[in-house]
RNA sequence: GCUGCUAUAGUGUAGGGGCCAAUCAUGUCGGCCUUUCACGCCGACGACUGGGGUUCAAAUCCCCAUAGCAGCACCA
């Protein structure tokens, strides 16, 4: 019997459906949104939230999604990351309408900086860091603050001409020294950097994010910004720039902090670990990168669903792998072919057992997909930990029953008949098994470590796909070679 | 220290004065189905941080406390 396709689709949609996102103020006529990562490494789960949620809103309201590469700090630019970020965005299935590189826009930043200084909204500051900090905390102006506009314009030109060296001059926005929040007081928007060189351009005067972001959000027509609440202070700071220029700021939403257990998320730690060989690469299973998830067999749609469900709440949350796995299982279970994987295999001889071929379905819910034929002729590979209970009985799945006995310290395995009912009555576990001569060495890589074992020949045809090792869990077949198979554990 | 944001079951989420002895998902437990401990189905468990106030009525509004988080970088 076959279900109507619409019905199947309906059921699947129900399973993976996510609730509707909360409305955004002023979004009815469409939105322009952006995802603005720093190209210091590949995207990880933390990025995915911003990337996906912005995309979800663009889909909901219609409009434009801008991928803006924020590469205004040459110290934090990894040239490989430009490509990795785009690959990761593509993997997530996000439709990007425009890609902007901030490193292409320095002339714009310079022009507007000059304008801002000309309005008296910013000034060149040559104070030492520590000194300024103390003055700021005391709500006192630094000597540079009182300079004439003309003087500041002159100093700004000197900055551009390379007459200041690194760390000796900056541009600050004139805000409000009495502001109760010290973070608001005359914050910097440009700095001088002599090294390292920027991989995409030449510059010594670099904008800081609060300036470049404000300028770009305005000039690119961004209507709504969804970002983490670590940017709340930045939003307020940027407000000063919008006000000086008379621009209308976008609508902001700041979601709460998301902690993620069990994986390395810090780009610098990841890079360090890769360099010293502790991690295999950016897709090492112990990392929280999207490429690591992909390698484990997590579907992008599962990540998207998880992020949309989490939404834009301002509460701090802890990311739940269980919830993500449940979403992924819904995608993967109907598709994954089933195979036997025998961990820590022990080869045994089963006496009195008739030679025969077992027939197991590739998928228990879809007989039409075909079957696996596994031939038994006297000997079998069994999971070590399943044959410890003696005396006892196990049933080799799709084959027959085996009774276990111990005689003079030696394990004995005897044919126990074909009857499934007998096995059920005896409470015998139904276990996976393999013929020794047709078993493929298989390493199952899990976050906790590698598990050695053997699996069916059929898994050789599944490279790149997710299968289910019966009674073990889902796994992505990572590589197939004459020596064997390497599989990455996905989840149960 | 100063400033700000947040607070619903183990986790995520809905609910923004009465319809809430609080939604949904996930999880856990039990049962059914099943030659996988998967999937599916049925059932159970499990929460409004605390204290004041406003109101006929508070998870919902206000105040305080507590806790968590963030910012006070010439990072983003």
Tab-separated table of C-alpha atoms in Angstrom, chain A residues 100-445:
chain	number	residue	atom	x	y	z
A	100	UNK	CA	29.627	43.899	0.035
A	101	UNK	CA	33.232	44.072	1.163
A	102	UNK	CA	33.972	46.842	3.568
A	103	UNK	CA	37.533	46.906	2.339
A	104	UNK	CA	36.158	48.226	-0.974
A	105	UNK	CA	34.561	51.172	0.732
A	106	UNK	CA	37.335	52.988	2.545
A	107	UNK	CA	37.010	56.054	0.295
A	108	UNK	CA	33.402	56.370	1.347
A	109	UNK	CA	34.341	56.112	5.008
A	110	UNK	CA	37.046	58.743	4.588
A	111	UNK	CA	34.718	61.150	2.827
A	112	UNK	CA	32.035	60.840	5.457
A	113	UNK	CA	34.569	61.069	8.251
A	114	UNK	CA	35.741	64.353	6.879
A	115	UNK	CA	32.166	65.518	6.719
A	116	UNK	CA	31.550	64.473	10.289
A	117	UNK	CA	34.654	66.256	11.525
A	118	UNK	CA	33.582	69.270	9.532
A	119	UNK	CA	30.266	69.269	11.369
A	120	UNK	CA	32.125	69.193	14.656
A	121	UNK	CA	30.773	65.717	15.330
A	122	UNK	CA	34.182	64.118	15.633
A	123	UNK	CA	37.721	65.139	16.410
A	124	UNK	CA	41.226	63.832	16.089
A	125	UNK	CA	42.588	62.641	19.404
A	126	UNK	CA	46.268	62.140	20.097
A	127	UNK	CA	45.958	61.204	23.735
A	128	UNK	CA	47.388	58.048	25.126
A	129	UNK	CA	44.946	55.292	25.676
A	130	UNK	CA	45.326	55.046	29.396
A	131	UNK	CA	45.100	58.778	29.827
A	132	UNK	CA	41.922	59.021	27.814
A	133	UNK	CA	40.387	56.178	29.714
A	134	UNK	CA	40.904	57.910	33.025
A	135	UNK	CA	39.489	61.172	31.762
A	136	UNK	CA	36.521	59.350	30.325
A	137	UNK	CA	35.713	57.605	33.563
A	138	UNK	CA	35.975	60.956	35.331
A	139	UNK	CA	33.619	62.498	32.735
A	140	UNK	CA	36.326	64.954	31.754
A	141	UNK	CA	37.229	66.088	28.230
A	142	UNK	CA	40.639	65.310	26.856
A	143	UNK	CA	42.732	68.250	25.556
A	144	UNK	CA	42.014	67.315	21.927
A	145	UNK	CA	38.292	67.648	22.331
A	146	UNK	CA	38.367	71.426	22.370
A	147	UNK	CA	40.297	71.850	19.117
A	148	UNK	CA	38.875	73.951	16.289
A	149	UNK	CA	37.141	72.202	13.439
A	150	UNK	CA	39.794	73.506	11.056
A	151	UNK	CA	42.538	72.089	13.234
A	152	UNK	CA	40.833	68.715	13.313
A	153	UNK	CA	40.388	68.692	9.565
A	154	UNK	CA	44.071	69.401	9.238
A	155	UNK	CA	45.015	66.627	11.613
A	156	UNK	CA	42.688	64.251	9.784
A	157	UNK	CA	44.460	65.052	6.530
A	158	UNK	CA	47.769	64.394	8.252
A	159	UNK	CA	46.462	61.023	9.378
A	160	UNK	CA	45.552	60.158	5.816
A	161	UNK	CA	48.930	61.406	4.618
A	162	UNK	CA	50.654	58.961	6.901
A	163	UNK	CA	52.135	61.505	9.278
A	164	UNK	CA	51.023	59.651	12.348
A	165	UNK	CA	52.276	56.232	13.209
A	166	UNK	CA	50.326	53.393	14.666
A	167	UNK	CA	48.607	54.181	17.929
A	168	UNK	CA	49.421	57.887	17.998
A	169	UNK	CA	46.167	59.286	16.691
A	170	UNK	CA	42.528	58.335	16.423
A	171	UNK	CA	39.251	59.938	15.527
A	172	UNK	CA	36.576	60.120	18.186
A	173	UNK	CA	32.923	60.945	17.991
A	174	UNK	CA	31.871	63.830	20.154
A	175	UNK	CA	29.066	62.304	22.189
A	176	UNK	CA	28.183	63.240	25.735
A	177	UNK	CA	30.836	63.131	28.422
A	178	UNK	CA	28.154	63.158	31.078
A	179	UNK	CA	26.512	60.096	29.688
A	180	UNK	CA	25.887	57.688	32.566
A	181	UNK	CA	27.192	54.803	30.514
A	182	UNK	CA	30.962	55.175	30.176
A	183	UNK	CA	30.804	53.104	27.015
A	184	UNK	CA	29.070	55.969	25.236
A	185	UNK	CA	31.581	58.692	25.970
A	186	UNK	CA	33.538	59.894	22.927
A	187	UNK	CA	34.227	56.490	21.469
A	188	UNK	CA	36.733	56.059	18.624
A	189	UNK	CA	35.839	55.545	14.977
A	190	UNK	CA	39.195	55.529	13.204
A	191	UNK	CA	42.631	54.275	14.090
A	192	UNK	CA	46.035	54.017	12.482
A	193	UNK	CA	47.612	50.672	11.715
A	194	UNK	CA	50.984	50.187	10.037
A	195	UNK	CA	50.849	46.428	9.997
A	196	UNK	CA	49.854	43.843	9.084
A	197	UNK	CA	48.969	44.854	5.540
A	198	UNK	CA	45.385	44.324	4.495
A	199	UNK	CA	45.122	41.456	2.024
A	200	UNK	CA	42.700	43.263	-0.270
A	201	UNK	CA	43.859	46.861	-0.262
A	202	UNK	CA	46.318	49.391	1.028
A	203	UNK	CA	45.537	51.582	4.030
A	204	UNK	CA	46.950	52.954	7.224
A	205	UNK	CA	43.811	54.661	8.487
A	206	UNK	CA	41.186	52.088	9.392
A	207	UNK	CA	37.581	52.713	10.354
A	208	UNK	CA	36.291	51.029	13.489
A	209	UNK	CA	33.108	49.052	13.257
A	210	UNK	CA	30.816	51.610	14.787
A	211	UNK	CA	31.551	53.998	11.959
A	212	UNK	CA	31.710	51.594	9.038
A	213	UNK	CA	28.613	49.757	10.206
A	214	UNK	CA	26.574	52.925	10.633
A	215	UNK	CA	27.698	54.251	7.268
A	216	UNK	CA	26.977	50.983	5.515
A	217	UNK	CA	23.645	50.321	7.152
A	218	UNK	CA	22.528	53.737	5.976
A	219	UNK	CA	24.032	53.811	2.504
A	220	UNK	CA	22.953	50.267	1.720
A	221	UNK	CA	19.417	51.028	2.802
A	222	UNK	CA	19.281	48.471	5.586
A	223	UNK	CA	15.874	48.653	7.228
A	224	UNK	CA	16.169	46.049	9.984
A	225	UNK	CA	19.101	44.692	11.920
A	226	UNK	CA	19.050	41.464	13.864
A	227	UNK	CA	22.170	40.857	15.914
A	228	UNK	CA	23.279	39.668	19.313
A	229	UNK	CA	22.746	41.720	22.396
A	230	UNK	CA	26.458	42.166	22.756
A	231	UNK	CA	25.825	44.900	20.203
A	232	UNK	CA	23.306	46.856	22.243
A	233	UNK	CA	25.945	49.358	23.277
A	234	UNK	CA	27.121	49.615	19.683
A	235	UNK	CA	23.611	50.338	18.533
A	236	UNK	CA	23.473	53.253	20.922
A	237	UNK	CA	26.872	54.458	19.868
A	238	UNK	CA	25.948	54.272	16.219
A	239	UNK	CA	22.898	56.329	16.965
A	240	UNK	CA	25.148	59.374	17.456
A	241	UNK	CA	26.441	58.994	13.923
A	242	UNK	CA	22.979	58.625	12.473
A	243	UNK	CA	21.931	61.740	14.321
A	244	UNK	CA	24.885	63.843	13.193
A	245	UNK	CA	24.156	63.002	9.582
A	246	UNK	CA	20.427	63.283	10.001
A	247	UNK	CA	19.894	59.679	8.909
A	248	UNK	CA	17.037	57.488	9.995
A	249	UNK	CA	18.373	54.443	11.810
A	250	UNK	CA	17.124	50.944	11.030
A	251	UNK	CA	14.922	48.950	13.373
A	252	UNK	CA	17.106	46.862	15.668
A	253	UNK	CA	16.526	43.556	17.414
A	254	UNK	CA	19.093	42.138	19.786
A	255	UNK	CA	18.813	38.494	20.625
A	256	UNK	CA	20.290	36.971	23.766
A	257	UNK	CA	23.513	35.151	24.226
A	258	UNK	CA	23.608	31.524	23.107
A	259	UNK	CA	26.009	29.195	24.862
A	260	UNK	CA	26.934	25.998	23.106
A	261	UNK	CA	28.255	23.051	25.011
A	262	UNK	CA	30.798	20.516	24.000
A	263	UNK	CA	32.459	22.115	20.982
A	264	UNK	CA	35.177	24.638	20.373
A	265	UNK	CA	33.719	27.851	18.973
A	266	UNK	CA	36.465	30.401	19.316
A	267	UNK	CA	38.085	30.986	15.949
A	268	UNK	CA	41.486	31.615	17.475
A	269	UNK	CA	41.363	28.403	19.509
A	270	UNK	CA	40.265	26.453	16.477
A	271	UNK	CA	43.074	27.853	14.371
A	272	UNK	CA	45.596	27.134	17.076
A	273	UNK	CA	44.381	23.566	17.434
A	274	UNK	CA	44.534	22.980	13.709
A	275	UNK	CA	48.047	24.358	13.504
A	276	UNK	CA	49.402	22.198	16.271
A	277	UNK	CA	47.640	19.143	14.896
A	278	UNK	CA	45.138	18.701	17.687
A	279	UNK	CA	42.303	19.136	15.202
A	280	UNK	CA	42.241	17.710	11.709
A	281	UNK	CA	40.927	20.869	10.111
A	282	UNK	CA	38.049	23.323	10.169
A	283	UNK	CA	35.622	20.434	9.826
A	284	UNK	CA	36.987	18.450	12.741
A	285	UNK	CA	34.047	16.825	14.481
A	286	UNK	CA	34.916	18.464	17.786
A	287	UNK	CA	34.467	21.956	16.396
A	288	UNK	CA	31.219	23.877	16.209
A	289	UNK	CA	31.711	24.973	12.620
A	290	UNK	CA	28.988	24.436	10.070
A	291	UNK	CA	31.394	22.385	7.998
A	292	UNK	CA	31.951	20.095	10.956
A	293	UNK	CA	28.193	19.637	11.259
A	294	UNK	CA	27.952	18.942	7.549
A	295	UNK	CA	30.662	16.327	7.812
A	296	UNK	CA	28.739	14.599	10.566
A	297	UNK	CA	25.641	14.442	8.429
A	298	UNK	CA	23.645	17.312	9.868
A	299	UNK	CA	21.355	18.796	7.241
A	300	UNK	CA	21.366	22.538	6.704
A	301	UNK	CA	17.599	22.551	6.973
A	302	UNK	CA	17.845	21.092	10.459
A	303	UNK	CA	20.147	23.930	11.460
A	304	UNK	CA	17.788	26.444	9.909
A	305	UNK	CA	14.792	24.981	11.696
A	306	UNK	CA	16.615	24.938	14.994
A	307	UNK	CA	17.628	28.571	14.621
A	308	UNK	CA	14.189	29.711	13.577
A	309	UNK	CA	12.709	27.965	16.563
A	310	UNK	CA	15.184	29.646	18.869
A	311	UNK	CA	14.241	32.930	17.264
A	312	UNK	CA	15.190	36.408	18.367
A	313	UNK	CA	14.337	36.270	22.064
A	314	UNK	CA	16.437	38.445	24.316
A	315	UNK	CA	16.871	35.744	26.915
A	316	UNK	CA	20.240	34.054	27.215
A	317	UNK	CA	19.885	30.453	26.177
A	318	UNK	CA	21.900	27.301	25.941
A	319	UNK	CA	21.861	25.642	22.578
A	320	UNK	CA	20.475	22.124	22.695
A	321	UNK	CA	22.131	19.467	20.596
A	322	UNK	CA	19.216	17.174	21.418
A	323	UNK	CA	16.790	19.553	19.772
A	324	UNK	CA	18.978	19.904	16.707
A	325	UNK	CA	19.439	16.139	16.450
A	326	UNK	CA	15.711	15.566	16.694
A	327	UNK	CA	15.150	17.917	13.782
A	328	UNK	CA	17.905	16.295	11.792
A	329	UNK	CA	16.576	12.823	12.504
A	330	UNK	CA	13.304	13.777	10.903
A	331	UNK	CA	15.134	14.514	7.656
A	332	UNK	CA	17.614	11.711	7.765
A	333	UNK	CA	15.559	8.772	9.029
A	334	UNK	CA	13.337	8.381	5.973
A	335	UNK	CA	16.336	8.481	3.663
A	336	UNK	CA	19.092	6.596	5.425
A	337	UNK	CA	19.677	3.018	4.332
A	338	UNK	CA	20.198	0.533	7.104
A	339	UNK	CA	23.347	-1.516	7.577
A	340	UNK	CA	24.994	-3.610	10.220
A	341	UNK	CA	27.986	-2.197	12.005
A	342	UNK	CA	29.601	-4.518	14.527
A	343	UNK	CA	31.687	-2.657	17.083
A	344	UNK	CA	34.592	-4.484	18.724
A	345	UNK	CA	33.841	-7.564	16.642
A	346	UNK	CA	34.528	-11.048	17.936
A	347	UNK	CA	34.655	-13.885	15.418
A	348	UNK	CA	32.842	-16.968	16.566
A	349	UNK	CA	31.892	-20.290	15.161
A	350	UNK	CA	28.287	-21.324	15.541
A	351	UNK	CA	27.897	-25.043	15.702
A	352	UNK	CA	25.110	-26.949	14.004
A	353	UNK	CA	23.994	-23.851	12.147
A	354	UNK	CA	22.774	-24.384	8.601
A	355	UNK	CA	24.330	-22.297	5.877
A	356	UNK	CA	21.887	-19.696	4.643
A	357	UNK	CA	21.435	-16.167	3.349
A	358	UNK	CA	19.722	-13.483	5.384
A	359	UNK	CA	17.587	-10.886	3.677
A	360	UNK	CA	17.357	-7.515	5.351
A	361	UNK	CA	15.601	-4.458	4.054
A	362	UNK	CA	17.608	-1.411	3.147
A	363	UNK	CA	14.867	0.575	4.836
A	364	UNK	CA	12.218	-0.964	7.078
A	365	UNK	CA	9.613	1.513	5.943
A	366	UNK	CA	10.275	1.158	2.231
A	367	UNK	CA	10.552	-2.377	0.903
A	368	UNK	CA	10.826	-1.156	-2.663
A	369	UNK	CA	14.214	0.256	-1.990
A	370	UNK	CA	15.553	-3.253	-2.017
A	371	UNK	CA	17.349	-5.524	0.354
A	372	UNK	CA	20.740	-6.610	1.519
A	373	UNK	CA	21.670	-10.261	1.198
A	374	UNK	CA	24.062	-11.406	3.859
A	375	UNK	CA	25.414	-14.916	3.602
A	376	UNK	CA	26.102	-17.071	6.647
A	377	UNK	CA	28.292	-20.132	6.483
A	378	UNK	CA	29.292	-21.224	9.916
A	379	UNK	CA	31.134	-18.239	11.340
A	380	UNK	CA	30.071	-14.725	12.314
A	381	UNK	CA	31.398	-11.473	13.659
A	382	UNK	CA	29.448	-10.443	16.731
A	383	UNK	CA	29.578	-7.311	18.884
A	384	UNK	CA	31.838	-8.125	21.829
A	385	UNK	CA	29.651	-6.552	24.446
A	386	UNK	CA	26.520	-8.441	23.379
A	387	UNK	CA	27.850	-11.901	24.038
A	388	UNK	CA	28.917	-11.548	27.635
A	389	UNK	CA	25.787	-12.894	29.261
A	390	UNK	CA	26.194	-16.604	29.651
A	391	UNK	CA	24.328	-18.769	29.584
A	392	UNK	CA	21.921	-16.965	27.337
A	393	UNK	CA	20.461	-16.478	23.934
A	394	UNK	CA	20.788	-13.886	21.237
A	395	UNK	CA	19.102	-13.684	17.881
A	396	UNK	CA	21.150	-12.672	14.908
A	397	UNK	CA	18.882	-10.220	13.149
A	398	UNK	CA	17.185	-11.630	10.063
A	399	UNK	CA	18.918	-14.964	10.650
A	400	UNK	CA	18.434	-17.338	13.564
A	401	UNK	CA	18.831	-17.797	17.293
A	402	UNK	CA	22.104	-18.606	18.978
A	403	UNK	CA	22.510	-20.055	22.445
A	404	UNK	CA	25.525	-19.093	24.511
A	405	UNK	CA	27.224	-21.405	26.935
A	406	UNK	CA	30.490	-21.505	28.755
A	407	UNK	CA	32.316	-24.829	28.978
A	408	UNK	CA	35.562	-24.948	30.958
A	409	UNK	CA	36.010	-21.229	30.442
A	410	UNK	CA	35.427	-21.449	26.717
A	411	UNK	CA	32.494	-19.725	25.068
A	412	UNK	CA	30.328	-21.967	22.969
A	413	UNK	CA	27.834	-20.807	20.388
A	414	UNK	CA	25.158	-23.162	19.183
A	415	UNK	CA	22.388	-22.878	16.654
A	416	UNK	CA	19.163	-22.165	18.523
A	417	UNK	CA	16.555	-22.601	15.819
A	418	UNK	CA	14.788	-20.237	13.443
A	419	UNK	CA	11.875	-19.278	15.620
A	420	UNK	CA	11.532	-15.593	16.305
A	421	UNK	CA	8.873	-16.398	18.865
A	422	UNK	CA	11.316	-18.477	20.871
A	423	UNK	CA	13.814	-15.647	20.873
A	424	UNK	CA	11.131	-13.218	22.004
A	425	UNK	CA	10.044	-15.488	24.760
A	426	UNK	CA	13.603	-15.881	25.961
A	427	UNK	CA	14.020	-12.121	25.915
A	428	UNK	CA	16.953	-12.587	23.592
A	429	UNK	CA	18.379	-9.363	22.188
A	430	UNK	CA	18.226	-9.154	18.421
A	431	UNK	CA	21.713	-8.175	17.414
A	432	UNK	CA	23.649	-7.238	14.304
A	433	UNK	CA	26.231	-9.598	12.844
A	434	UNK	CA	28.502	-9.973	9.848
A	435	UNK	CA	30.040	-12.810	7.871
A	436	UNK	CA	33.808	-12.601	8.549
A	437	UNK	CA	34.772	-12.997	4.914
A	438	UNK	CA	32.505	-10.205	3.699
A	439	UNK	CA	32.989	-7.679	6.472
A	440	UNK	CA	34.567	-4.314	5.754
A	441	UNK	CA	36.793	-2.731	8.390
A	442	UNK	CA	35.049	0.391	9.571
A	443	UNK	CA	36.051	3.206	11.887
A	444	UNK	CA	33.234	5.150	13.453
A	445	UNK	CA	34.421	8.618	14.420
